[in-house]
XYZ file of C-alpha atoms in Angstrom:
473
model
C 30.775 104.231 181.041
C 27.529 102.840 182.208
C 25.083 101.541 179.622
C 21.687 101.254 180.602
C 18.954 98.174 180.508
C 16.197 97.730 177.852
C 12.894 98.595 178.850
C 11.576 95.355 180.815
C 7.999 94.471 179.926
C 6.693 90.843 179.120
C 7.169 88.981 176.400
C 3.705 88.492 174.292
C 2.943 85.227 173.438
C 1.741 85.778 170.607
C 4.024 87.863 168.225
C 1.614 89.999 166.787
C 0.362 90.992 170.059
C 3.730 93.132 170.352
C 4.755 96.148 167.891
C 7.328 95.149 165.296
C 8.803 97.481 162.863
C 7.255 97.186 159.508
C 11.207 97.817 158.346
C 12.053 93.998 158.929
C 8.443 91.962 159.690
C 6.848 93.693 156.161
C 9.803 94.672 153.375
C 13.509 94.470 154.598
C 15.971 91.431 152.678
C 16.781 88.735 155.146
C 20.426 89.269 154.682
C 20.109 92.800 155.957
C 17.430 91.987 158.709
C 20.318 89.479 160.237
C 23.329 91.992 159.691
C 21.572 94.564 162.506
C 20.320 91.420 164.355
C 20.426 90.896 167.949
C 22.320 87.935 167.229
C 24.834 89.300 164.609
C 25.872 92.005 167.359
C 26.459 89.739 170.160
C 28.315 86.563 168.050
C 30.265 89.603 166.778
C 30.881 90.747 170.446
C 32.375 87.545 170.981
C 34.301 87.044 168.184
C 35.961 90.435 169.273
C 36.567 89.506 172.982
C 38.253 85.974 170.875
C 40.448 88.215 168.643
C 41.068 90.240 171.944
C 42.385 87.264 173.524
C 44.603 85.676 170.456
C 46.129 89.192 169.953
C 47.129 89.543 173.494
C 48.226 85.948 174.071
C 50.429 86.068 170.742
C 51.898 89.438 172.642
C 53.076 87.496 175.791
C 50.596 88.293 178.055
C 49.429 84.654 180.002
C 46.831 83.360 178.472
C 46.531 79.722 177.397
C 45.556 77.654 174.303
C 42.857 75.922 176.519
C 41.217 79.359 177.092
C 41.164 79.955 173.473
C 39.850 76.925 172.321
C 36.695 77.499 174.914
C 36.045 81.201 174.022
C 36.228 79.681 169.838
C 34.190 76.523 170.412
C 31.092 79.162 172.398
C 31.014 81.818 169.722
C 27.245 81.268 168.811
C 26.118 79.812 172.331
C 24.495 82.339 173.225
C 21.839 82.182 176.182
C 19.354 85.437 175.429
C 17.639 84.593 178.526
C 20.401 84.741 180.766
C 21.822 87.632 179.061
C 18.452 89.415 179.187
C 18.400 88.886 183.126
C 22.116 89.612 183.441
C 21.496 93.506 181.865
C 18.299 93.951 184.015
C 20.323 93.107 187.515
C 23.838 94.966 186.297
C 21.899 97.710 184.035
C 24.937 97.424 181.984
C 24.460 95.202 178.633
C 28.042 94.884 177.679
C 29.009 93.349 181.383
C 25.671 91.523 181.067
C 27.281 89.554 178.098
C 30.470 89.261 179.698
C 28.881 87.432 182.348
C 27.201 85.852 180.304
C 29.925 84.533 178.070
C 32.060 83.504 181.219
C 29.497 81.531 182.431
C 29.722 79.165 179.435
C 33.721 80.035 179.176
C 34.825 79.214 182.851
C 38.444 78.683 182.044
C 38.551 81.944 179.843
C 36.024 83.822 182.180
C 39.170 85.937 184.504
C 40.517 86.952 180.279
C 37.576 87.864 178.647
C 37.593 91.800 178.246
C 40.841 92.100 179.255
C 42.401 95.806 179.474
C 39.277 96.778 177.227
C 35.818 98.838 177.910
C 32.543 98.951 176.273
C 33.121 100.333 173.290
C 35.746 98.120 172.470
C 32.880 95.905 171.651
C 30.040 98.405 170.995
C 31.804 100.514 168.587
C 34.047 98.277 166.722
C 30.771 95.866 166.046
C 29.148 99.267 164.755
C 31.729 99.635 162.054
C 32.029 95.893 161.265
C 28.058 96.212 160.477
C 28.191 99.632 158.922
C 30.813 98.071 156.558
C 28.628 95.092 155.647
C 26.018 96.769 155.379
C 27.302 98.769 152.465
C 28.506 95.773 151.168
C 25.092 94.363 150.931
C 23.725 97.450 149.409
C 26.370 98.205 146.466
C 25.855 94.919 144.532
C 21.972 96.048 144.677
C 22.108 99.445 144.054
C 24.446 98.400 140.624
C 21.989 95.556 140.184
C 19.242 98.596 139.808
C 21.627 100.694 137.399
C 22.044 97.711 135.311
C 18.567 96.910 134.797
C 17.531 100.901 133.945
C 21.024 100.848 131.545
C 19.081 97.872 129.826
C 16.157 99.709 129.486
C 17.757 102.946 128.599
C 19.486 101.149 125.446
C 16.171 99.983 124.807
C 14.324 102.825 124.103
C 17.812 105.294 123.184
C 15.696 106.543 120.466
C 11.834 106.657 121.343
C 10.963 110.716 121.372
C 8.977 112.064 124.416
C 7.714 115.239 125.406
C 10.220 116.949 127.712
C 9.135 118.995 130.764
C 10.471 121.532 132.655
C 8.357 123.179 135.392
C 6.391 120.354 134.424
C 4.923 122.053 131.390
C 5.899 121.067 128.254
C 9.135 121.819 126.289
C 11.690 120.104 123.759
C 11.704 116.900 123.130
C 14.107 114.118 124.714
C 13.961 110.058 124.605
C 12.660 107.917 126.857
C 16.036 106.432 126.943
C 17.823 109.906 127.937
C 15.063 110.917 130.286
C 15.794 106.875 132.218
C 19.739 108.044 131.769
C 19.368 111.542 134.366
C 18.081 108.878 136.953
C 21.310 106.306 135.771
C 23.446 109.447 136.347
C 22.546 110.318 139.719
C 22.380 106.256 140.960
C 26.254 105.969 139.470
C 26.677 109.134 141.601
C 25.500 107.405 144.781
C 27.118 104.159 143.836
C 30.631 105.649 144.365
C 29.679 107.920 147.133
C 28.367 104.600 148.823
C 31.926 102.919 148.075
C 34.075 105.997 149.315
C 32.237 105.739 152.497
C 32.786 101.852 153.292
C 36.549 102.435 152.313
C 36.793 105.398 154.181
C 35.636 103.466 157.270
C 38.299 102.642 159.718
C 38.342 100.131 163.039
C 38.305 101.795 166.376
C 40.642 99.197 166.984
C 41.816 98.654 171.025
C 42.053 102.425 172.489
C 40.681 102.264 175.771
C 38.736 103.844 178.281
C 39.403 107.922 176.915
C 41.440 106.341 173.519
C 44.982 107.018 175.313
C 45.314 102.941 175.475
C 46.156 103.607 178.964
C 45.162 99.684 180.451
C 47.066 98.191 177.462
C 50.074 99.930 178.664
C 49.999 98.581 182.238
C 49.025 95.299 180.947
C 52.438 95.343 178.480
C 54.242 96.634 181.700
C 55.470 99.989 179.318
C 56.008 98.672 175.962
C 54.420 100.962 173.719
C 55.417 99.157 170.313
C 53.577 96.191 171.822
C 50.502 98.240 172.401
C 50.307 99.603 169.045
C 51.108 95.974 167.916
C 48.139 94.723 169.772
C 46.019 97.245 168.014
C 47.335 96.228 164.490
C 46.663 92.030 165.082
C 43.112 93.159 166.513
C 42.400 95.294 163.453
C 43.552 92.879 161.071
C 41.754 89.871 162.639
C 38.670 92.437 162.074
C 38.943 93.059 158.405
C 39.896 96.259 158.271
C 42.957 97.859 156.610
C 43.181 100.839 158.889
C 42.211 101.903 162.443
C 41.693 105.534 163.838
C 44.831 106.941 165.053
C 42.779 109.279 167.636
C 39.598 108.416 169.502
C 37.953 109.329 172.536
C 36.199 106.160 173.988
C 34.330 106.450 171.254
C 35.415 106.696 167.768
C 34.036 109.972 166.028
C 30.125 110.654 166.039
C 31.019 112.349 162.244
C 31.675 109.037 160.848
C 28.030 108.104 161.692
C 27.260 111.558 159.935
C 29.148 110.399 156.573
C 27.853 107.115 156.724
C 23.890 108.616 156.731
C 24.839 111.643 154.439
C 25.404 108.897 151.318
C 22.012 107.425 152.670
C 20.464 110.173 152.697
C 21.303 111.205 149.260
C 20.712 107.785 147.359
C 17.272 108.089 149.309
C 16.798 111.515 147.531
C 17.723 109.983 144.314
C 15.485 107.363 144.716
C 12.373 109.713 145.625
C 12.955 111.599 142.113
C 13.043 108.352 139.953
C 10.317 107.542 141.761
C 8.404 110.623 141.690
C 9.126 110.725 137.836
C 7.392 107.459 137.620
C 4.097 108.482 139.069
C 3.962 111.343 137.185
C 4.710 109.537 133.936
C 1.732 106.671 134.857
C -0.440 109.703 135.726
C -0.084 110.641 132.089
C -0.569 107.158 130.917
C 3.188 107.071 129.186
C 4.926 104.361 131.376
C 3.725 101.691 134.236
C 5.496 99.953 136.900
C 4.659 96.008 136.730
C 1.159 95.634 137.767
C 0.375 91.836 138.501
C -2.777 89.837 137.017
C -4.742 89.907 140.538
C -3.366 93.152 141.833
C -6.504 95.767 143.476
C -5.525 99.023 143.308
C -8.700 100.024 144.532
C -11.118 98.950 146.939
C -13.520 101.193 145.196
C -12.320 101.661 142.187
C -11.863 99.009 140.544
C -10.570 100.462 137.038
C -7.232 102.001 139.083
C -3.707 100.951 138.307
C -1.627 102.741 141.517
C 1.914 102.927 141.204
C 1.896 101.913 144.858
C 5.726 100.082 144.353
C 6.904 103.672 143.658
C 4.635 105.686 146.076
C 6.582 103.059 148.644
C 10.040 104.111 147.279
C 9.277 107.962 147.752
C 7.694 107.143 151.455
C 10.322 105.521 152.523
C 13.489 107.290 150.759
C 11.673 110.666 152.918
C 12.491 108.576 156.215
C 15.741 107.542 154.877
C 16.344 111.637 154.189
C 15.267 112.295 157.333
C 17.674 109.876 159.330
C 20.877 111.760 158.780
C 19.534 114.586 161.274
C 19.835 111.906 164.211
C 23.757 111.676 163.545
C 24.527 115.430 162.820
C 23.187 116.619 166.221
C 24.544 113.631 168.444
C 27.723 114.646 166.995
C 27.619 118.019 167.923
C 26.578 116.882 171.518
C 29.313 114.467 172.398
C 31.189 116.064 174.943
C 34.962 115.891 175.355
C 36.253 111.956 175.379
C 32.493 110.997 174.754
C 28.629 111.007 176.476
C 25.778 108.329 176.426
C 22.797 110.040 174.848
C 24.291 108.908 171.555
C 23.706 105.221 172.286
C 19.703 104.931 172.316
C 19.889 107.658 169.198
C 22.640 105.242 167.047
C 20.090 102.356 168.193
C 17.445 103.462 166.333
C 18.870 105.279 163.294
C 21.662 103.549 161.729
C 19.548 100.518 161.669
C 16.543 102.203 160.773
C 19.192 103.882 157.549
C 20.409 100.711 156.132
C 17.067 98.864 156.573
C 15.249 101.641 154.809
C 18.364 102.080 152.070
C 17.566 98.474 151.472
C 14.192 98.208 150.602
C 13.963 101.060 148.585
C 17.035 99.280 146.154
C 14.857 95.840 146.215
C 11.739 98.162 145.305
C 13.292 99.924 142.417
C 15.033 96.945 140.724
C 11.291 95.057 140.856
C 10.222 97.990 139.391
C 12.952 98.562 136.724
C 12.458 95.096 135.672
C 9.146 95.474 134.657
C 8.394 98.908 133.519
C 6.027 99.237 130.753
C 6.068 101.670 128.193
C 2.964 102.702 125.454
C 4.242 104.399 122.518
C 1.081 105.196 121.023
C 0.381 107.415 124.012
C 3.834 109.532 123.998
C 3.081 109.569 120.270
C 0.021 111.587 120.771
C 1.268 113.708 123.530
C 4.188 114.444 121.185
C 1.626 115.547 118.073
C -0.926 117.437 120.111
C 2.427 119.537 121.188
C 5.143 119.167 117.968
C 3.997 123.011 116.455
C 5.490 124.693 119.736
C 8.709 121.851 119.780
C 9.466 123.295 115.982
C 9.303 126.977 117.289
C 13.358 127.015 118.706
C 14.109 125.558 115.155
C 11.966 128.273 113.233
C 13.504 130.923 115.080
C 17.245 129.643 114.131
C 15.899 129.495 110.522
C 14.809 132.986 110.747
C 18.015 134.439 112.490
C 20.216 132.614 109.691
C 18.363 134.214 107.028
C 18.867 137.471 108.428
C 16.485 138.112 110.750
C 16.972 139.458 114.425
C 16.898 136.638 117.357
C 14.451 138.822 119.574
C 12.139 140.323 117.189
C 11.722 136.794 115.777
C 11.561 135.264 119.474
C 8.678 138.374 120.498
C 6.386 136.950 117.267
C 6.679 133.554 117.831
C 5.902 133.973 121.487
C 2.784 135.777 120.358
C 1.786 133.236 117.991
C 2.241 130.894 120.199
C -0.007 131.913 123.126
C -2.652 132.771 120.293
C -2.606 129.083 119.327
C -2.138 127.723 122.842
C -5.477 129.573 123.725
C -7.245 128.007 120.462
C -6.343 124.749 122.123
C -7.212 125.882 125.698
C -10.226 127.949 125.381
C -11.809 126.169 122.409
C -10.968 123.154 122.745
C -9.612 122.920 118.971
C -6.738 121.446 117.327
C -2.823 123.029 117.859
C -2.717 125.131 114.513
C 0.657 127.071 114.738
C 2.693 125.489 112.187
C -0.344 124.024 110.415
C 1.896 122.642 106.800
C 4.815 121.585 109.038
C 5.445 118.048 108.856
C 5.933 116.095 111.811
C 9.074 115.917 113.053
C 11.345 115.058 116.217
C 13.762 117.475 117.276
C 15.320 115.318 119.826
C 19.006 116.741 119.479
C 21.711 114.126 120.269
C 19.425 112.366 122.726
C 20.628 109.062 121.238
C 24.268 109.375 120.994
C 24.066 110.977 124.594
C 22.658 107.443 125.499
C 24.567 105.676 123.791
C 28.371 107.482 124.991
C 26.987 108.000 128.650
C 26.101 103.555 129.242
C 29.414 103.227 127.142
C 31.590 105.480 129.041
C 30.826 105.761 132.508
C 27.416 103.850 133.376
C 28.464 100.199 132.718
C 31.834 100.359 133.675
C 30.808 101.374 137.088
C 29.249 97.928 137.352
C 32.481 95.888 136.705
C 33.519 94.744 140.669
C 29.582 93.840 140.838
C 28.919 91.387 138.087
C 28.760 88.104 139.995
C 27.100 89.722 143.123
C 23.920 91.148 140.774
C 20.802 89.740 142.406
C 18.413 87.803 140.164
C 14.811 89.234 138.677
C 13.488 90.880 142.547
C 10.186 89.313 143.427
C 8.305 91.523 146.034
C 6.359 89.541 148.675
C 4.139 92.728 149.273
C-alpha cells in the first residue's frame, strides 16, 4: 500500500519561527518525548528489518554473516536528510528508508525487507511504542498513588464537611475523601497493565496477513513460516503475536489502548476538579512556590493553575479515544490508509498527554497543603444539621416513627438554615449539643482500603518510583 510524503515546506531557521506542539517543547518527560520520536521509529524500523534478516537467515534462506554484521553496525546511522528527500521523490516513507538504509548497507541492500510490506515495519514499531509507552506511564501513575496513600494515612482521621450535589452533608476525613481518588487511580493502574499485556506483535503476516511471500520465499514449508514469525516475535519482546491480521493488525487494539487513556484522563480531571474546588473554599492548596504570580492584576491570588492544567489536558486526553473508534469502523476489508495520518496524530498526542498529567499530579500530591483551622470552622458553622441523621435514630429507637421524626427535623432545619441565610445569624438548631464528629468508620475505611488493596498494587513498581517531580513550568 502506498504511503504518502510529509507536507514539504522549508525548514525555519530559527526554531521558534515554526509551530511546535506545546505537548513535547512546554510539559512532556524526555523519556516519553524520545519513545514517539522520529528517531525511536526509524532505529526501531531498522532493528526490525535486522531481526527480519537473522530470523530468515537462521531459516535457510541465503543470507550471509557479512550482511548482518553491516545492517547491526548502521542501526542508528541514520541520514534524515536523505531520507527526507528519498519520501518526497518515491512519496512512500517506508521505501524512502529502505533506500535509505541500503545506501549505507550495500552488501545487505538486495535483503533488506525481504518477503515483507509496510506494515511489517509501521505496525509492529506501533506496538513496540504503545508497549513502552505504558511501561513508562505505570511506574508514574503508582508513583502518584503512593504519594496520595502517604497523604491519606496522614490525615485518616481529620473530619471534613462532606458534599454531595456540592451542598453540604455528613461528615468524612480528609484522608477518606484523598482515598475515592486512590480508588479510582488503582482502578486505572490495572486497566493500564491489562492493556500492555494484552498487546500482541503483528509479527511477519504479509501483504493481506495470509503470509503469502514468506511461503514462496520457504518454497512451501509452512512450519518454517510460522517459525519465522515466532524468532521475529521473540527477537521483538513480545510473548504473543496475532494469529489473524489483515495488513494491518486490528484498528480495535488502538481503541483499547486509548479507552484506558481516556479513563485515567477522566480520573485525573475529578481529582483535579476536587482540588480547585477545595482551594476555592480555602481547605487545601496545591504547592504554590515563593515567587509564583498568580495574577497579573491581582496580586493577592493563589490559582491552582497545576490542577486547572491536569483537567485541560485530561479533556484532550478524553477526547482522543474518538480518533481510534471511528478509524476502526472505517477500515475496509484487509485494511485502508486514512488510518495512518489519524494514528499519527492521536496515539502520540494520548501517551504524551497521559504523561504530563501523571508528572502534574505527583508535583501536586507532593506538596498539598492542608489548613485545619479552616475545615474546623466549616465543620462548626454546619455540625447542628451533621447531628440531625443521629437525632432521628435516637428518636426512632425510643419509639418514635422514622418519617414523622424525619418531616420535623426537615422543618426545623430549613427554619434554622434561613436564620443563617436570611439573617445572617448563627446555626441555632441543636443549640446545647456539643460538638461532635460523626465521621462513621472513615478511619478504619482508610486504614483497611491502603492495607488491603492500595499499597499492594504498588509492589512490581517500587524501584521504578520517580523521585520528588519538579515542574519546569
Amino acid at each position: 500500500a502506498g504511503r504518502g510524503a510529509a507536507a514539504g515546506g522549508g525548514q525555519s531557521p530559527d526554531a521558534f519561527g515554526r509551530y511546535r506542539s506545546p505537548l513535547v517543547s512546554r510539559y512532556a518527560s524526555p523519556e516519553m518525548g524520545f519513545n514517539f520520536s522520529e528517531r525511536r521509529k526509524f532505529g526501531t524500523w531498522r532493528r526490525l528489518w535486522l531481526y527480519l534478516a537473522q530470523a530468515e537467515k537462521s531459516l535457510g534462506l541465503p543470507i550471509t554473516d557479512e550482511q548482518i554484521q553491516e545492517m547491526e553496525a548502521n542501526l542508528d546511522n541514520i541520514d534524515f536528510k536523505m531520507a527526507a528527500e528519498e519520501e518526497k521523490r518515491l512519496r512512500h516513507d517506508v521505501m524512502a528508508h529502505v533506500h535509505t538504509f541500503a545506501h549505507c548497507c550495500p552488501k545487505a541492500a538486495a535483503i533488506i525487507h525481504l518477503g515483507a510490506t509496510s506494515c511489517y515495519v509501521g505496525d509492529n514499531t506501533d506496538l513496540i511504542v504503545l508497549r513502552d509507552g505504558f511501561n513508562l506511564l505505570l511506574p508514574k501513575l503508582a508513583t502518584v498513588i503512593s504519594r496520595l496513600a502517604d497523604f491519606a494515612e496522614q490525615y485518616a482521621d481529620l473530619p471534613t464537611l462532606g458534599f454531595t450535589h456540592y451542598q453540604p452533608a455528613q461528615l468524612t476525613t480528609v484522608g477518606k475523601r484523598c482515598c475515592l481518588w486512590i480508588q479510582d487511580l488503582c482502578m486505572d493502574l490495572q486497566n493500564l497493565e491489562r492493556a500492555r499485556n494484552d498487546l500482541r506483535f503483528r509479527g511477519v503476516k504479509g501483504t493481506t496477513g495470509t503470509q503469502a511471500s514468506f511461503l514462496q520465499l520457504f518454497e512451501g514449508d509452512h512450519d518454517k513460516v510460522e517459525e519465522l514469525d515466532r524468532l521475529v516475535t521473540v527477537k521483538a519482546g513480545f510473548k504473543r503475536a496475532y494469529l489473524v491480521t489483515g495488513q494491518t493488525y486490528s484498528r480495535k487494539v488502538d481503541v483499547e489502548v486509548l479507552s484506558v487513556l481516556a479513563s485515567l484522563g477522566a480520573s485525573i480531571h475529578k481529582i483535579c476538579t476536587d482540588i480547585r474546588l477545595l482551594a476555592n473554599l480555602k481547605e487545601i492548596e496545591e504547592p504554590f512556590e515563593t515567587d509564583q504570580i498568580g495574577s497579573s492584576a491581582m496580586p493577592y491570588k493563589r490559582n491552582p493553575m497545576r490542577s486547572e492544567r491536569c483537567c485541560s489536558l485530561a479533556r484532550h486526553l478524553m477526547t482522543l479515544v474518538l480518533n481510534p473508534l471511528h478509524t476502526a469502523s472505517v477500515q475496509w476489508f484487509e485494511r485502508t490508509l486514512d488510518d495512518s495520518a489519524n494514528r499519527r496524530v492521536c496515539l502520540a498526542e494520548a501517551f504524551l498527554t497521559a504523561d504530563i498529567i501523571l508528572s502534574t499530579l505527583q508535583n501536586i500530591s507532593e506538596g498539598l497543603v492542608v489548613y485545619p483551622k479552616v475545615i474546623e470552622r466549616r465543620i462548626q458553622q454546619e455540625l447542628p444539621f451533621m447531628a440531625t441523621e443521629n437525632i432521628i435514630m435516637a428518636m426512632v429507637k425510643a419509639g418514635g416513627n422514622r418519617q414523622d421524626c424525619h418531616e420535623k427535623i426537615r422543618i426545623l432545619s430549613q427554619q434554622a438554615a434561613a436564620v443563617v441565610k436570611q439573617e445572617g445569624g448563627n446555626n441555632d438548631l441543636i443549640a446545647r449539643i456539643r460538638s461532635t464528629s460523626f465521621t462513621g468508620r472513615a478511619s478504619q475505611q482508610v486504614a483497611r482500603f491502603l492495607k488491603e488493596e492500595a499499597r499492594p498494587m504498588l509492589t512490581p513498581y517500587q524501584s521504578k518510583m520517580g523521585v520528588k517531580m519538579e515542574l519546569a513550568l
